[in-house]
CSV table of C-alpha atoms and ligand atoms in Angstrom, one decimal:
chain,number,residue,atom,x,y,z
A,16,UNK,CA,112.6,10.2,-9.6
A,17,UNK,CA,109.2,10.0,-8.0
A,18,UNK,CA,107.7,11.3,-11.2
A,19,UNK,CA,109.2,8.6,-13.3
A,20,UNK,CA,108.0,5.7,-11.0
A,21,UNK,CA,104.4,7.2,-11.2
A,22,UNK,CA,104.5,7.2,-15.0
A,23,UNK,CA,105.8,3.6,-15.0
A,24,UNK,CA,102.9,2.3,-12.9
A,25,UNK,CA,100.0,3.0,-15.3
A,26,UNK,CA,102.1,1.6,-18.2
A,27,UNK,CA,102.5,-1.7,-16.2
A,28,UNK,CA,98.8,-1.8,-15.6
A,29,UNK,CA,98.2,-1.2,-19.3
A,30,UNK,CA,100.5,-4.1,-20.2
A,31,UNK,CA,98.8,-6.4,-17.8
A,32,UNK,CA,95.4,-5.5,-19.2
A,33,UNK,CA,96.7,-6.1,-22.7
A,34,UNK,CA,98.1,-9.5,-21.7
A,35,UNK,CA,94.8,-10.4,-20.0
A,36,UNK,CA,92.8,-9.4,-23.1
A,37,UNK,CA,95.2,-11.2,-25.3
A,38,UNK,CA,94.9,-14.4,-23.2
A,39,UNK,CA,91.1,-14.1,-23.2
A,40,UNK,CA,91.0,-13.7,-26.9
A,41,UNK,CA,93.3,-16.8,-27.3
A,42,UNK,CA,91.0,-18.8,-25.0
A,43,UNK,CA,87.9,-17.7,-26.9
A,44,UNK,CA,89.6,-18.6,-30.2
A,45,UNK,CA,90.5,-22.1,-28.8
A,46,UNK,CA,86.9,-22.5,-27.5
A,47,UNK,CA,85.6,-21.5,-30.9
A,48,UNK,CA,88.0,-23.9,-32.7
A,49,UNK,CA,86.8,-26.7,-30.4
A,50,UNK,CA,83.2,-25.7,-31.2
A,51,UNK,CA,83.8,-25.9,-34.9
A,52,UNK,CA,85.5,-29.2,-34.5
A,53,UNK,CA,82.5,-30.6,-32.5
A,54,UNK,CA,80.2,-29.3,-35.3
A,55,UNK,CA,82.2,-31.1,-38.0
A,56,UNK,CA,82.5,-34.3,-36.0
A,57,UNK,CA,78.8,-34.4,-35.1
A,58,UNK,CA,78.1,-34.9,-38.8
A,59,UNK,CA,78.4,-38.6,-39.9
A,60,UNK,CA,80.5,-39.2,-43.0
A,61,UNK,CA,78.6,-39.8,-46.2
A,62,UNK,CA,78.5,-43.3,-47.5
A,63,UNK,CA,80.0,-44.0,-50.9
A,64,UNK,CA,77.2,-45.0,-53.3
A,65,UNK,CA,79.4,-44.5,-56.4
A,66,UNK,CA,78.9,-48.2,-57.5
A,67,UNK,CA,75.3,-47.4,-58.6
A,68,UNK,CA,76.2,-44.1,-60.2
A,69,UNK,CA,76.5,-45.5,-63.7
A,70,UNK,CA,72.8,-45.8,-64.5
A,71,UNK,CA,71.8,-42.3,-63.5
A,72,UNK,CA,73.0,-38.7,-64.0
A,73,UNK,CA,73.1,-36.0,-61.4
A,74,UNK,CA,72.9,-32.2,-61.8
A,75,UNK,CA,72.3,-28.9,-60.2
A,76,UNK,CA,69.4,-26.7,-61.3
A,77,UNK,CA,69.0,-22.8,-61.1
A,78,UNK,CA,72.5,-21.2,-61.0
A,79,UNK,CA,73.3,-17.6,-61.7
A,80,UNK,CA,76.6,-16.3,-63.2
A,81,UNK,CA,78.0,-12.8,-64.0
A,82,UNK,CA,75.6,-12.8,-67.0
A,83,UNK,CA,73.1,-11.5,-64.4
A,84,UNK,CA,73.6,-11.2,-60.6
A,85,UNK,CA,75.9,-14.1,-59.9
A,86,UNK,CA,79.4,-13.6,-58.6
A,87,UNK,CA,81.2,-16.1,-60.8
A,88,UNK,CA,81.8,-16.9,-64.4
A,89,UNK,CA,80.5,-20.0,-66.1
A,90,UNK,CA,83.9,-21.6,-65.7
A,91,UNK,CA,83.7,-21.1,-61.9
A,92,UNK,CA,80.4,-22.9,-61.9
A,93,UNK,CA,81.8,-25.7,-64.1
A,94,UNK,CA,84.7,-26.1,-61.7
A,95,UNK,CA,82.3,-26.3,-58.7
A,96,UNK,CA,80.2,-28.9,-60.6
A,97,UNK,CA,83.3,-31.0,-61.3
A,98,UNK,CA,84.3,-30.9,-57.6
A,99,UNK,CA,80.8,-32.2,-56.8
A,100,UNK,CA,80.9,-34.9,-59.5
A,101,UNK,CA,77.9,-33.4,-61.3
A,102,UNK,CA,77.1,-34.5,-64.9
A,103,UNK,CA,75.0,-31.4,-65.7
A,104,UNK,CA,74.3,-27.9,-64.5
A,105,UNK,CA,71.4,-25.6,-65.5
A,106,UNK,CA,72.2,-21.9,-65.6
A,107,UNK,CA,69.2,-19.6,-65.2
A,108,UNK,CA,70.5,-16.1,-65.4
A,109,UNK,CA,67.9,-13.3,-65.2
A,110,UNK,CA,66.7,-11.9,-68.5
A,111,UNK,CA,63.9,-12.0,-71.0
A,112,UNK,CA,65.7,-14.2,-72.1
A,113,UNK,CA,69.4,-13.8,-71.1
A,114,UNK,CA,71.1,-14.5,-74.5
A,115,UNK,CA,74.7,-14.4,-73.2
A,116,UNK,CA,73.7,-17.2,-70.7
A,117,UNK,CA,72.0,-19.2,-73.4
A,118,UNK,CA,75.0,-19.0,-75.6
A,119,UNK,CA,77.2,-20.5,-72.9
A,120,UNK,CA,75.6,-23.9,-73.4
A,121,UNK,CA,77.7,-26.9,-74.4
A,122,UNK,CA,79.9,-29.6,-73.0
A,123,UNK,CA,82.6,-27.9,-70.8
A,124,UNK,CA,85.3,-30.0,-69.2
A,125,UNK,CA,83.0,-33.0,-69.2
A,126,UNK,CA,80.1,-31.2,-67.6
A,127,UNK,CA,76.9,-30.7,-69.7
A,128,UNK,CA,76.1,-26.9,-69.3
A,129,UNK,CA,72.5,-26.2,-70.1
A,130,UNK,CA,70.8,-22.8,-69.8
A,131,UNK,CA,67.4,-21.3,-69.5
A,132,UNK,CA,66.4,-17.9,-68.2
A,133,UNK,CA,64.8,-16.6,-65.0
A,134,UNK,CA,62.0,-14.2,-66.0
A,135,UNK,CA,60.7,-11.5,-63.7
A,136,UNK,CA,57.0,-11.7,-64.3
A,137,UNK,CA,54.1,-9.8,-62.7
A,138,UNK,CA,53.4,-12.9,-60.5
A,139,UNK,CA,57.0,-13.5,-59.5
A,140,UNK,CA,60.1,-15.3,-60.9
A,141,UNK,CA,59.6,-17.9,-63.5
A,142,UNK,CA,62.3,-20.2,-64.9
A,143,UNK,CA,61.9,-20.9,-68.6
A,144,UNK,CA,63.7,-23.9,-70.0
A,145,UNK,CA,64.1,-25.7,-73.3
A,146,UNK,CA,63.0,-22.9,-75.5
A,147,UNK,CA,64.8,-21.9,-78.8
A,148,UNK,CA,67.5,-19.2,-78.6
A,149,UNK,CA,65.7,-17.3,-81.3
A,150,UNK,CA,62.9,-16.2,-78.9
A,151,UNK,CA,63.3,-12.5,-78.0
A,152,UNK,CA,61.5,-10.1,-75.7
A,153,UNK,CA,59.7,-12.6,-73.5
A,154,UNK,CA,56.6,-11.1,-71.9
A,155,UNK,CA,56.5,-9.9,-68.3
A,156,UNK,CA,52.9,-11.2,-68.0
A,157,UNK,CA,53.4,-14.6,-66.4
A,158,UNK,CA,50.6,-16.5,-68.3
A,159,UNK,CA,51.6,-15.0,-71.6
A,160,UNK,CA,55.3,-15.9,-71.0
A,161,UNK,CA,54.4,-19.5,-70.0
A,162,UNK,CA,52.1,-19.9,-73.0
A,163,UNK,CA,54.7,-18.5,-75.4
A,164,UNK,CA,57.5,-20.8,-74.0
A,165,UNK,CA,55.2,-23.8,-74.2
A,166,UNK,CA,54.2,-23.0,-77.8
A,167,UNK,CA,57.8,-22.9,-78.7
A,168,UNK,CA,58.6,-26.4,-77.2
A,169,UNK,CA,59.8,-25.2,-73.8
A,170,UNK,CA,58.4,-25.4,-70.2
A,171,UNK,CA,58.4,-23.2,-67.1
A,172,UNK,CA,59.1,-23.8,-63.4
A,173,UNK,CA,57.7,-21.4,-60.7
A,174,UNK,CA,60.8,-20.2,-58.8
A,175,UNK,CA,61.0,-19.9,-54.9
A,176,UNK,CA,57.2,-19.4,-54.6
A,177,UNK,CA,57.2,-18.5,-50.9
A,178,UNK,CA,60.3,-16.3,-50.6
A,179,UNK,CA,62.0,-13.2,-52.1
A,180,UNK,CA,59.8,-12.4,-55.1
A,181,UNK,CA,56.9,-14.5,-53.9
A,182,UNK,CA,54.7,-16.0,-56.5
A,183,UNK,CA,51.2,-14.5,-56.5
A,184,UNK,CA,48.9,-17.4,-57.6
A,185,UNK,CA,46.5,-17.0,-60.4
A,186,UNK,CA,43.9,-19.3,-61.9
A,187,UNK,CA,45.8,-20.7,-64.9
A,188,UNK,CA,48.3,-22.9,-63.1
A,189,UNK,CA,48.0,-25.7,-65.7
A,190,UNK,CA,50.3,-23.5,-67.9
A,191,UNK,CA,53.3,-24.3,-65.6
A,192,UNK,CA,55.2,-27.6,-65.4
A,193,UNK,CA,57.0,-27.3,-62.2
A,194,UNK,CA,57.5,-25.7,-58.8
A,195,UNK,CA,60.7,-25.2,-56.8
A,196,UNK,CA,60.3,-27.0,-53.4
A,197,UNK,CA,63.4,-25.8,-51.7
A,198,UNK,CA,66.2,-23.4,-52.7
A,199,UNK,CA,69.6,-22.9,-51.2
A,200,UNK,CA,69.6,-19.1,-51.6
A,201,UNK,CA,66.5,-18.7,-49.5
A,202,UNK,CA,67.8,-20.9,-46.8
A,203,UNK,CA,71.2,-19.1,-46.8
A,204,UNK,CA,69.5,-15.7,-46.5
A,205,UNK,CA,66.8,-16.7,-44.0
A,206,UNK,CA,69.3,-18.3,-41.6
A,207,UNK,CA,71.1,-14.9,-41.9
A,208,UNK,CA,73.3,-14.0,-38.9
A,209,UNK,CA,72.8,-17.3,-37.2
A,210,UNK,CA,75.1,-18.8,-39.8
A,211,UNK,CA,77.9,-16.3,-39.0
A,212,UNK,CA,79.7,-18.7,-36.5
A,213,UNK,CA,79.9,-21.3,-39.3
A,214,UNK,CA,81.4,-19.2,-42.0
A,215,UNK,CA,85.0,-20.5,-41.4
A,216,UNK,CA,83.6,-23.9,-42.4
A,217,UNK,CA,83.4,-22.6,-45.9
A,218,UNK,CA,87.2,-22.8,-46.0
A,219,UNK,CA,87.6,-26.1,-44.0
A,220,UNK,CA,84.5,-28.2,-44.4
A,221,UNK,CA,81.9,-27.0,-47.0
A,222,UNK,CA,79.7,-30.0,-46.4
A,223,UNK,CA,79.2,-29.1,-42.7
A,224,UNK,CA,78.4,-25.5,-43.7
A,225,UNK,CA,75.9,-26.6,-46.3
A,226,UNK,CA,74.1,-28.9,-43.8
A,227,UNK,CA,74.0,-26.0,-41.2
A,228,UNK,CA,72.1,-23.9,-43.8
A,229,UNK,CA,69.2,-26.3,-44.0
A,230,UNK,CA,65.8,-25.8,-42.5
A,231,UNK,CA,62.3,-27.3,-43.1
A,232,UNK,CA,60.3,-25.7,-45.9
A,233,UNK,CA,56.8,-27.0,-45.7
A,234,UNK,CA,54.7,-24.4,-47.7
A,235,UNK,CA,55.9,-25.3,-51.2
A,236,UNK,CA,55.3,-29.0,-50.5
A,237,UNK,CA,51.7,-28.4,-49.4
A,238,UNK,CA,51.1,-26.2,-52.4
A,239,UNK,CA,52.7,-28.8,-54.7
A,240,UNK,CA,50.3,-31.4,-53.6
A,241,UNK,CA,47.3,-29.1,-54.0
A,242,UNK,CA,48.5,-28.3,-57.6
A,243,UNK,CA,48.8,-31.9,-58.4
A,244,UNK,CA,45.2,-32.5,-57.2
A,245,UNK,CA,43.9,-29.6,-59.4
A,246,UNK,CA,46.3,-29.2,-62.3
A,247,UNK,CA,48.3,-32.4,-62.8
A,248,UNK,CA,51.0,-33.0,-63.7
A,249,UNK,CA,53.2,-30.6,-61.6
A,250,UNK,CA,56.8,-31.6,-61.0
A,251,UNK,CA,58.9,-30.7,-58.0
A,252,UNK,CA,62.4,-29.2,-58.3
A,253,UNK,CA,65.1,-28.8,-55.7
A,254,UNK,CA,66.8,-25.6,-56.6
A,255,UNK,CA,70.3,-24.2,-55.8
A,256,UNK,CA,69.5,-20.6,-56.9
A,257,UNK,CA,73.2,-20.2,-56.4
A,258,UNK,CA,74.8,-16.7,-56.9
A,259,UNK,CA,78.0,-17.3,-54.9
A,260,UNK,CA,79.8,-20.1,-52.8
A,261,UNK,CA,79.2,-22.3,-55.8
A,262,UNK,CA,81.2,-25.3,-54.5
A,263,UNK,CA,79.1,-25.4,-51.3
A,264,UNK,CA,75.7,-24.6,-52.8
A,265,UNK,CA,76.2,-27.0,-55.7
A,266,UNK,CA,76.8,-29.8,-53.2
A,267,UNK,CA,73.5,-29.5,-51.6
A,268,UNK,CA,70.4,-29.9,-53.8
A,269,UNK,CA,70.5,-32.2,-56.8
A,270,UNK,CA,68.2,-33.5,-59.5
A,271,UNK,CA,68.9,-37.1,-60.4
A,272,UNK,CA,67.8,-38.7,-63.6
A,273,UNK,CA,67.8,-42.5,-64.0
A,274,UNK,CA,69.2,-43.3,-67.4
A,275,UNK,CA,69.8,-46.6,-69.2
A,276,UNK,CA,73.0,-45.4,-70.9
A,277,UNK,CA,75.5,-42.6,-70.6
A,278,UNK,CA,74.8,-39.2,-72.1
A,279,UNK,CA,75.9,-39.0,-75.7
A,280,UNK,CA,78.9,-36.8,-76.6
A,281,UNK,CA,76.8,-34.9,-79.2
A,282,UNK,CA,75.6,-31.8,-77.3
A,283,UNK,CA,72.1,-31.3,-78.8
A,284,UNK,CA,71.2,-34.9,-78.2
A,285,UNK,CA,72.5,-34.8,-74.6
A,286,UNK,CA,70.6,-31.6,-73.9
A,287,UNK,CA,67.4,-33.0,-75.3
A,288,UNK,CA,67.7,-36.1,-73.1
A,289,UNK,CA,68.1,-34.1,-69.9
A,290,UNK,CA,65.4,-31.5,-70.7
A,291,UNK,CA,63.0,-34.2,-71.8
A,292,UNK,CA,63.5,-36.0,-68.4
A,293,UNK,CA,62.8,-32.8,-66.5
A,294,UNK,CA,59.8,-31.9,-68.6
A,295,UNK,CA,58.3,-35.3,-68.0
A,296,UNK,CA,59.1,-35.5,-64.3
A,297,UNK,CA,61.3,-38.6,-64.8
A,298,UNK,CA,63.7,-37.5,-62.0
A,299,UNK,CA,64.0,-37.3,-58.3
A,300,UNK,CA,65.4,-34.7,-55.9
A,301,UNK,CA,68.0,-35.3,-53.2
A,302,UNK,CA,70.1,-33.5,-50.6
A,303,UNK,CA,73.3,-35.2,-51.5
A,304,UNK,CA,75.4,-33.2,-49.1
A,305,UNK,CA,73.8,-35.3,-46.4
A,306,UNK,CA,74.2,-38.5,-48.2
A,307,UNK,CA,74.6,-39.3,-52.0
A,308,UNK,CA,71.2,-40.6,-53.0
A,309,UNK,CA,72.1,-42.5,-56.2
A,310,UNK,CA,70.2,-45.7,-56.7
A,311,UNK,CA,66.7,-44.5,-55.6
A,312,UNK,CA,64.0,-45.7,-57.9
A,313,UNK,CA,60.2,-45.3,-58.0
A,314,UNK,CA,58.1,-46.8,-60.8
A,315,UNK,CA,54.8,-48.3,-61.6
A,316,UNK,CA,54.2,-51.6,-63.3
A,317,UNK,CA,51.1,-52.5,-65.3
A,318,UNK,CA,50.8,-55.5,-67.6
A,319,UNK,CA,54.6,-56.0,-67.4
A,320,UNK,CA,55.1,-52.4,-68.6
A,321,UNK,CA,57.2,-50.0,-66.6
A,322,UNK,CA,56.1,-46.4,-66.0
A,323,UNK,CA,58.8,-44.1,-64.7
A,324,UNK,CA,58.3,-41.2,-62.3
A,325,UNK,CA,56.2,-38.4,-63.7
A,326,UNK,CA,54.0,-40.9,-65.7
A,327,UNK,CA,50.3,-41.0,-66.0
A,328,UNK,CA,49.1,-44.6,-65.8
A,329,UNK,CA,45.7,-45.1,-67.4
A,330,UNK,CA,43.7,-48.0,-66.0
A,331,UNK,CA,40.8,-49.9,-67.4
A,332,UNK,CA,38.3,-51.6,-65.2
A,333,UNK,CA,39.9,-54.7,-63.7
A,334,UNK,CA,43.5,-53.8,-64.4
A,335,UNK,CA,45.9,-53.8,-61.5
A,336,UNK,CA,49.0,-51.7,-61.1
A,337,UNK,CA,51.9,-52.0,-58.7
A,338,UNK,CA,54.0,-49.2,-57.3
A,339,UNK,CA,57.6,-50.2,-56.6
A,340,UNK,CA,60.3,-48.3,-54.7
A,341,UNK,CA,63.9,-49.0,-54.2
A,342,UNK,CA,65.8,-47.0,-51.6
A,343,UNK,CA,69.6,-46.7,-51.5
A,344,UNK,CA,71.5,-48.4,-48.7
A,345,UNK,CA,72.1,-46.0,-45.7
A,346,UNK,CA,72.4,-46.7,-42.0
A,347,UNK,CA,68.8,-45.8,-41.2
A,348,UNK,CA,66.0,-44.2,-43.2
A,349,UNK,CA,62.2,-43.9,-43.3
A,350,UNK,CA,60.2,-43.8,-46.5
A,351,UNK,CA,56.8,-42.2,-46.8
A,352,UNK,CA,54.3,-43.0,-49.6
A,353,UNK,CA,52.1,-40.0,-50.2
A,354,UNK,CA,48.8,-40.3,-51.9
A,355,UNK,CA,47.0,-37.1,-52.9
A,356,UNK,CA,49.0,-35.1,-50.3
A,357,UNK,CA,48.5,-37.6,-47.4
A,358,UNK,CA,51.0,-40.0,-46.0
A,359,UNK,CA,49.5,-43.4,-46.3
A,360,UNK,CA,52.4,-45.6,-45.5
A,361,UNK,CA,55.8,-45.2,-43.7
A,362,UNK,CA,58.3,-47.9,-43.6
A,363,UNK,CA,62.0,-48.5,-43.0
A,364,UNK,CA,62.1,-51.2,-45.8
A,365,UNK,CA,64.4,-50.6,-48.7
A,366,UNK,CA,62.2,-52.4,-51.2
A,367,UNK,CA,58.6,-51.5,-51.3
A,368,UNK,CA,55.8,-52.9,-53.4
A,369,UNK,CA,52.4,-51.4,-53.1
A,370,UNK,CA,49.2,-52.1,-54.8
A,371,UNK,CA,47.2,-48.9,-54.8
A,372,UNK,CA,43.4,-49.0,-54.3
A,373,UNK,CA,42.7,-45.4,-55.4
A,374,UNK,CA,43.4,-43.2,-58.4
A,375,UNK,CA,45.2,-39.9,-57.9
A,376,UNK,CA,48.9,-39.2,-57.5
A,377,UNK,CA,51.5,-41.1,-55.5
A,378,UNK,CA,54.9,-39.8,-54.5
A,379,UNK,CA,57.8,-40.8,-52.2
A,380,UNK,CA,59.7,-38.9,-49.5
A,381,UNK,CA,62.7,-40.5,-47.8
A,382,UNK,CA,63.9,-39.2,-44.4
A,383,UNK,CA,67.4,-39.9,-43.0
A,384,UNK,CA,67.2,-41.1,-39.4
A,385,UNK,CA,70.8,-40.3,-38.5
A,386,UNK,CA,70.9,-37.7,-35.7
A,387,UNK,CA,71.4,-34.0,-36.5
A,388,UNK,CA,72.3,-34.5,-40.1
A,389,UNK,CA,69.1,-33.0,-41.5
A,390,UNK,CA,66.3,-31.1,-39.8
A,391,UNK,CA,63.6,-33.7,-38.9
A,392,UNK,CA,61.0,-32.4,-41.3
A,393,UNK,CA,63.3,-32.1,-44.3
A,394,UNK,CA,63.2,-35.1,-46.7
A,395,UNK,CA,66.5,-36.4,-48.0
A,396,UNK,CA,64.9,-37.7,-51.2
A,397,UNK,CA,61.7,-36.5,-52.9
A,398,UNK,CA,60.4,-38.3,-55.9
A,399,UNK,CA,58.2,-36.9,-58.6
A,400,UNK,CA,54.7,-38.3,-58.6
A,401,UNK,CA,53.1,-41.1,-60.6
A,402,UNK,CA,49.5,-40.4,-61.6
A,403,UNK,CA,46.8,-43.1,-61.8
A,404,UNK,CA,43.6,-42.5,-63.7
A,405,UNK,CA,40.7,-44.6,-64.7
A,406,UNK,CA,39.6,-44.5,-68.3
A,407,UNK,CA,35.9,-45.0,-69.2
A,408,UNK,CA,35.0,-45.1,-65.5
A,409,UNK,CA,33.8,-42.5,-63.0
A,410,UNK,CA,35.1,-44.2,-59.8
A,411,UNK,CA,38.3,-43.1,-58.0
A,412,UNK,CA,38.5,-46.5,-56.4
A,413,UNK,CA,40.6,-49.2,-58.2
A,414,UNK,CA,39.0,-51.8,-56.0
A,415,UNK,CA,35.5,-51.0,-57.2
A,416,UNK,CA,36.8,-51.1,-60.7
A,417,UNK,CA,38.0,-54.6,-60.1
A,418,UNK,CA,34.7,-55.7,-58.6
A,419,UNK,CA,32.9,-54.2,-61.6
A,420,UNK,CA,34.8,-56.5,-63.9
A,421,UNK,CA,34.3,-59.5,-61.6
A,422,UNK,CA,30.5,-59.1,-61.8
B,15,ZN,ZN1,64.6,-15.5,-58.4
B,16,ZN,ZN1,67.4,-17.2,-59.3
């Protein structure tokens, strides 16, 4: 009898320990659930700007599929694009070029699927766009590849210059058209384990997860401004570089192209319109997961002529030019006008008219002021620049040009 009571005691102790651990786990789970709930509720809902959607199109650039190292098929990316109300996507599978990816282009379920290729060059990764499918064996020498693509009617964008396969800068930067300013893949990886507690959000609230991934990314912006001083024009791209979690990553960084009319149903024509807008910098970038940015506009006006983003405005002595900005309605925002890499004006106004006194390049960054939704140094909207240049005049000052004419 004594023996059996002795053997019962440790069993009882074991049961109690089990019960205690079970309750502790339950409590931790509840606390974790409350934490996730607080994370989700700390993010203000996004405002519906769909009323102004009609005169611009929105898309996601730099997406990988199973044609290279992406996890999904083209159909999965199209599905994610539709969930995010995107008009176009730009697939950029690795290859020299990646022919299978190029052949997947077309209208698919109402989404314009375009494709280029991400080349692995001796300087780093280079995205080539708008080149003919007939090109084969693209060179691994970056300048050679950029030259060949350009000769065949295409253009190139330097991918993730300060992460992964970092770009090693050479002298012939004028060969490239664009630079990626931010990319979701780098942010996802650099946040690494600190994102682990937020992974359940991928199932219950992708927007909250996407916003938790974000971090400031100043180096590409600084380099972009330097490039535009030395090798204009250089256009800035927000890149998804999505390989997985398409629905989430395609919600984050968008390219927005103001357009007078809808894209035509004819694929080649629609492709040409989008690629021409990107090639000429006539688009802006936005973090739409924070707040849909549709309706932003930045343009120059000279002699009643309108010059869109990306334009070069040539000025003769005595001519005046206006820069105009329109910012979509949100609760609170701050716009910065940047001239040759320096912030020269910040304002909370939503309509800005500015008469520049100097030549050079001008661009706009807009910051959301709502608490905790974006890291403080990460702009919500980034326009492409407008370039001002004097013709037949050595001065950089538009004021002195005016006074020359007055004399
Ligand atoms: Zn890459
Ligand atoms: Zn990539």
